[in-house]
Short mmCIF file of C-alpha atoms in Angstrom, two decimals:
data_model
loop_
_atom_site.label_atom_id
_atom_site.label_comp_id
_atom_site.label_asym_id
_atom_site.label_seq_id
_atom_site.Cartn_x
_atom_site.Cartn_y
_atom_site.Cartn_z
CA UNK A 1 -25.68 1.46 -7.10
CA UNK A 2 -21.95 0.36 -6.93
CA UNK A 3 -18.97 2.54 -7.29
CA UNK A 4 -18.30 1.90 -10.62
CA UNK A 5 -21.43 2.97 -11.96
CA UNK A 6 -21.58 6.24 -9.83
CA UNK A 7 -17.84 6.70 -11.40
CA UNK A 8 -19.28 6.88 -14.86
CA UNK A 9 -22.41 8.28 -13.97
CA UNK A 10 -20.04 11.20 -12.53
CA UNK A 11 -17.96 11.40 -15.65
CA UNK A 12 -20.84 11.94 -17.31
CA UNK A 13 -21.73 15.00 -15.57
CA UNK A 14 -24.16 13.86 -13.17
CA UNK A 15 -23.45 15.88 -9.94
CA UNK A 16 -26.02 13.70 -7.67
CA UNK A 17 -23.71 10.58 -8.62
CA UNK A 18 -20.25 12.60 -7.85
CA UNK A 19 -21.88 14.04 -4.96
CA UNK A 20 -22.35 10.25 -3.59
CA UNK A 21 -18.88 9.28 -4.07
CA UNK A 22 -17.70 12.98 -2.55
CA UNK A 23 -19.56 11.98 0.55
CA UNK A 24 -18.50 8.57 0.91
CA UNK A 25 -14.50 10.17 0.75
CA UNK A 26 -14.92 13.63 2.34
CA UNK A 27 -14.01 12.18 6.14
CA UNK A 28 -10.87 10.48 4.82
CA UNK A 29 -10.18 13.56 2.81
CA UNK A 30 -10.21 15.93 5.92
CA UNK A 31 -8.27 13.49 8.36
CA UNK A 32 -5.13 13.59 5.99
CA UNK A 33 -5.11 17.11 4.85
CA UNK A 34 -5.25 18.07 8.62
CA UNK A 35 -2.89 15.11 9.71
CA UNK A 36 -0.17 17.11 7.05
CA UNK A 37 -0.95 20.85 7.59
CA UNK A 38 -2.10 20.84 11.53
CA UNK A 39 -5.01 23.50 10.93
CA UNK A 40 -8.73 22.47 11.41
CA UNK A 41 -10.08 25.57 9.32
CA UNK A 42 -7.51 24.85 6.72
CA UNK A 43 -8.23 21.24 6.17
CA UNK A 44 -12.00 21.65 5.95
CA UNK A 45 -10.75 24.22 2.78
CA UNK A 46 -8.80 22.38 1.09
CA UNK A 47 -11.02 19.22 1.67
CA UNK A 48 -13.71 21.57 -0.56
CA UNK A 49 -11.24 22.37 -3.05
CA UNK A 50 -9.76 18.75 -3.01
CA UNK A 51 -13.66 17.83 -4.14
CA UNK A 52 -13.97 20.60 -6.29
CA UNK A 53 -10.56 19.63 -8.41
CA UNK A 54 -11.96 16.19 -8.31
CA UNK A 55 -15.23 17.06 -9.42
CA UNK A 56 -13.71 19.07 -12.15
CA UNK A 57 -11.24 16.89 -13.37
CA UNK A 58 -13.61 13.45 -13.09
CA UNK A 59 -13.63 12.90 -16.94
CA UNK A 60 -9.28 12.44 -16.78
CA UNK A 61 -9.79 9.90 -14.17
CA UNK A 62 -8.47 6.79 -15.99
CA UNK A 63 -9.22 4.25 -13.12
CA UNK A 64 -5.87 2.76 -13.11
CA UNK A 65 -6.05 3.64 -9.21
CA UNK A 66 -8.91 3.00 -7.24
CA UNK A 67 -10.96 6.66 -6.93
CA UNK A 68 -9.95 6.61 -2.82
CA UNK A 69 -6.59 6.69 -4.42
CA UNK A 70 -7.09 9.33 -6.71
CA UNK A 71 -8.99 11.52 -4.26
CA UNK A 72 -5.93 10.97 -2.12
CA UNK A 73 -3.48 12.07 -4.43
CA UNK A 74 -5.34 15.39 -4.96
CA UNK A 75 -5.71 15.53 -1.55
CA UNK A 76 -2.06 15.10 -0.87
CA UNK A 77 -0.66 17.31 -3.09
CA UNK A 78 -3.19 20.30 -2.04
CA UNK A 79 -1.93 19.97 1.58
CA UNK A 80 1.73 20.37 0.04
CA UNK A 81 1.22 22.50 -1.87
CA UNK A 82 -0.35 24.90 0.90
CA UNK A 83 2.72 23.84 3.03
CA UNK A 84 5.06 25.19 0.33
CA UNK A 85 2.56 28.05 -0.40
CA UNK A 86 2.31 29.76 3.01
CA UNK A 87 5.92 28.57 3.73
CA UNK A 88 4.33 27.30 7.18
CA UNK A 89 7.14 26.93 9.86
CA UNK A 90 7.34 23.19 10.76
CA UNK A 91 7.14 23.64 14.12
CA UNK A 92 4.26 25.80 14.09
CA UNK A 93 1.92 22.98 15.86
CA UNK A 94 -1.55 24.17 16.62
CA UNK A 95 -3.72 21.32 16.39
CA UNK A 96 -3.37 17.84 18.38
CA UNK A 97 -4.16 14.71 16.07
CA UNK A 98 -4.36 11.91 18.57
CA UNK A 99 -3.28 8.42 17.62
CA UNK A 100 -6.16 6.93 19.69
CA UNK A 101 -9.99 7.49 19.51
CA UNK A 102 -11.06 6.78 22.80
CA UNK A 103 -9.63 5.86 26.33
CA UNK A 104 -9.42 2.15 27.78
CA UNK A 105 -11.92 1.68 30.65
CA UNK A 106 -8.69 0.39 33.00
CA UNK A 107 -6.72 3.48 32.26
CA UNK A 108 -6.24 5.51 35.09
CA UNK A 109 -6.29 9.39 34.50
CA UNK A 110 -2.18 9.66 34.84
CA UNK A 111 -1.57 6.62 32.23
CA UNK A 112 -4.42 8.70 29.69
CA UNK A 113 -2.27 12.04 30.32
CA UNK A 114 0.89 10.02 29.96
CA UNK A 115 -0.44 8.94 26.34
CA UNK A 116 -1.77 12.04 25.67
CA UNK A 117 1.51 14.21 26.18
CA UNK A 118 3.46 11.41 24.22
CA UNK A 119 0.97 11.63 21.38
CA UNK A 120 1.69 15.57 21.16
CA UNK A 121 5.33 15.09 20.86
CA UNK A 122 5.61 12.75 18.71
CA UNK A 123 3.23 14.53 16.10
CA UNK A 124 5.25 17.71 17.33
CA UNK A 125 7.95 15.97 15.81
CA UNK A 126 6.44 14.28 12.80
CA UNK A 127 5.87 17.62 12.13
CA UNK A 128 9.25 18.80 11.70
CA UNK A 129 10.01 16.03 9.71
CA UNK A 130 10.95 17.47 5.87
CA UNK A 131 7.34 17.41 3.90
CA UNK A 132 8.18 14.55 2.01
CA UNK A 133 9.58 11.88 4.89
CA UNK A 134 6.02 13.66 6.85
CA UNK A 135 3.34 12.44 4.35
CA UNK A 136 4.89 9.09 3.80
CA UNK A 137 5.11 8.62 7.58
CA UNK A 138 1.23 9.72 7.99
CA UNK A 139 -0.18 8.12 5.05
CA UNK A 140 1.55 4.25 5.92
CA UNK A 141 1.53 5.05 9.75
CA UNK A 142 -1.53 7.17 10.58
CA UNK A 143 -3.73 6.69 7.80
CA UNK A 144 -2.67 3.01 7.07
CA UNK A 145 -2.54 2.85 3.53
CA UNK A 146 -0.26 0.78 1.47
CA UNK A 147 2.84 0.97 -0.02
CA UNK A 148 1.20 0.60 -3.77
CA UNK A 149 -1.46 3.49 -2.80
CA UNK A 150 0.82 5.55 -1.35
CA UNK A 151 3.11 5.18 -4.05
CA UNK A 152 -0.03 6.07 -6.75
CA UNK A 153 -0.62 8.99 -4.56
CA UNK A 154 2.47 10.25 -3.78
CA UNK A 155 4.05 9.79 -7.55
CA UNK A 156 6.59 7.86 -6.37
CA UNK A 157 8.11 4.37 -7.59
CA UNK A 158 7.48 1.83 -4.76
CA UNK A 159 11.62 1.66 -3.92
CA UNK A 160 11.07 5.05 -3.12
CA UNK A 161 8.39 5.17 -0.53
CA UNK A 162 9.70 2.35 0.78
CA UNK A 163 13.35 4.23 1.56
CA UNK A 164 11.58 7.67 2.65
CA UNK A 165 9.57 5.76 5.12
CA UNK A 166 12.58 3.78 6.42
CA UNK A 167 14.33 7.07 6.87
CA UNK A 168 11.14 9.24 8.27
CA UNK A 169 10.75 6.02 10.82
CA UNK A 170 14.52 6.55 11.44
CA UNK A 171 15.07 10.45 12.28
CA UNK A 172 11.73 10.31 14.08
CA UNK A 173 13.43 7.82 16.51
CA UNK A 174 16.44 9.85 16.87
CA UNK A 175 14.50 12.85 17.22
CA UNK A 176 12.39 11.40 19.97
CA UNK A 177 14.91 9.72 21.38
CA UNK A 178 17.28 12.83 22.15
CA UNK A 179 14.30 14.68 23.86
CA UNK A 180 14.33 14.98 27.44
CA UNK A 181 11.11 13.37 28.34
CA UNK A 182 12.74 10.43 26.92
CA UNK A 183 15.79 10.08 28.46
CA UNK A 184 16.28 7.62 31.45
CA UNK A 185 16.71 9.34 34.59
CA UNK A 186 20.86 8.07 34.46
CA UNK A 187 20.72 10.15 30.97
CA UNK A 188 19.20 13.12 32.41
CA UNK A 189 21.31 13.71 34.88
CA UNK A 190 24.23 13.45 32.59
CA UNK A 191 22.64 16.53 30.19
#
C-alpha cells in the first residue's frame, strides 16, 4: 500500500492506516524536536503530541506539501512553541546531539575526543542562536532538508530562509570563532 492511499485511508478515519504513516515519520519527528529543544524526555512528548495534532487534524491536510513536510511543520512549531512556552534559557544545554553516528576505524581515541568536544560547542552555540536563525540552521544543516521544505515548514517565503540561514551560518562563525578553543596559539596569548 503506497503513501497516498494510506493518506486517504487516514483521512478517512482509519487509525491502522495513520498509524502506518505515524511510524514511518516518528524517528524523524523525535531527531528534530530534540535537535531544537535539547531534552530527550521532552522530545519523545512532543513527538506524541506532534502525532496526535497530526492525527487530529489529517482531514485539513491539503497535500500541497508532501506529509514528511507537514509532519515537520507541526513538529517545528511544537518545539517553538515549548521554547517560547517554558521561556528555556538558550544556553541551558543538557543533551549532546552529535553530528556523526559512528567513529572511523583509523581514528585514534584523541582525534574522536577532539571531534567530540568540537561537536558540543558548536551545538552549545547553535543553541544560543535566536530560535528562528536555530531551526533554519538545523533543519538545512543537521536534518538536510531543502530550502522549499523548509520554507513549507517554517512559513516562510524561500528569500527568507535563504537570508536567515546566511545569517545563522554567519554569527555561528563569529561566535565560534571568538571562543578560546579556537583561537591560534599567537591569538591566545594576545587575550
Amino acid at each position: 500500500m503506497g503513501q497516498e492511499e494510506l493518506l486517504e485511508r487516514a483521512k478517512a478515519g482509519e487509525v491502522e492506516a495513520f498509524e502506518i504513516l505515524a511510524s514511518e515519520h516518528q524517528k524523524y519527528i523525535y531527531n528534530v524536536i530534540l535537535r531544537i529543544i535539547f531534552d530527550k524526555e521532552e522530545a519523545l512528548d512532543l513527538t506524541q503530541e506532534t502525532l496526535l495534532k497530526a492525527y487530529l487534524n489529517i482531514k485539513k491536510f491539503k497535500g500541497n506539501s508532501s506529509f514528511r513536510t507537514w509532519l515537520y511543520r507541526i513538529a517545528v512549531n511544537s518545539a517553538m512553541d515549548y521554547l517560547r512556552k517554558r521561556n528555556v534559557e538558550r544556553n541551558n544545554f543538557r543533551e549532546i546531539v552529535e553530528f556523526e553516528n559512528g567513529v572511523k576505524d583509523f581514528e585514534t581515541p584523541e582525534e574522536v575526543v577532539d571531534k567530540k568536544l568540537t561537536a558540543e560547542i558548536v551545538m552549545k552555540e547553535i543553541n544560543k542562536l535566536p530560535i528562528d536563525y536555530k531551526v533554519v540552521l538545523i533543519l538545512r544543516d543537521i536534518e538536510g532538508l531543502n530550502y522549499e521544505e523548509i520554507s513549507k515548514i517554517m512559513n516562510l517565503n524561500l528569500g527568507t530562509v535563504k537570508s536567515r540561514l546566511w545569517r545563522a551560518r554567519n554569527l555561528l562563525k563569529e561566535r565560534i570563532k571568538s571562543l578560546p578553543e579556537f583561537l591560534s596559539l599567537d591569538e591566545r596569548r594576545q587575550v
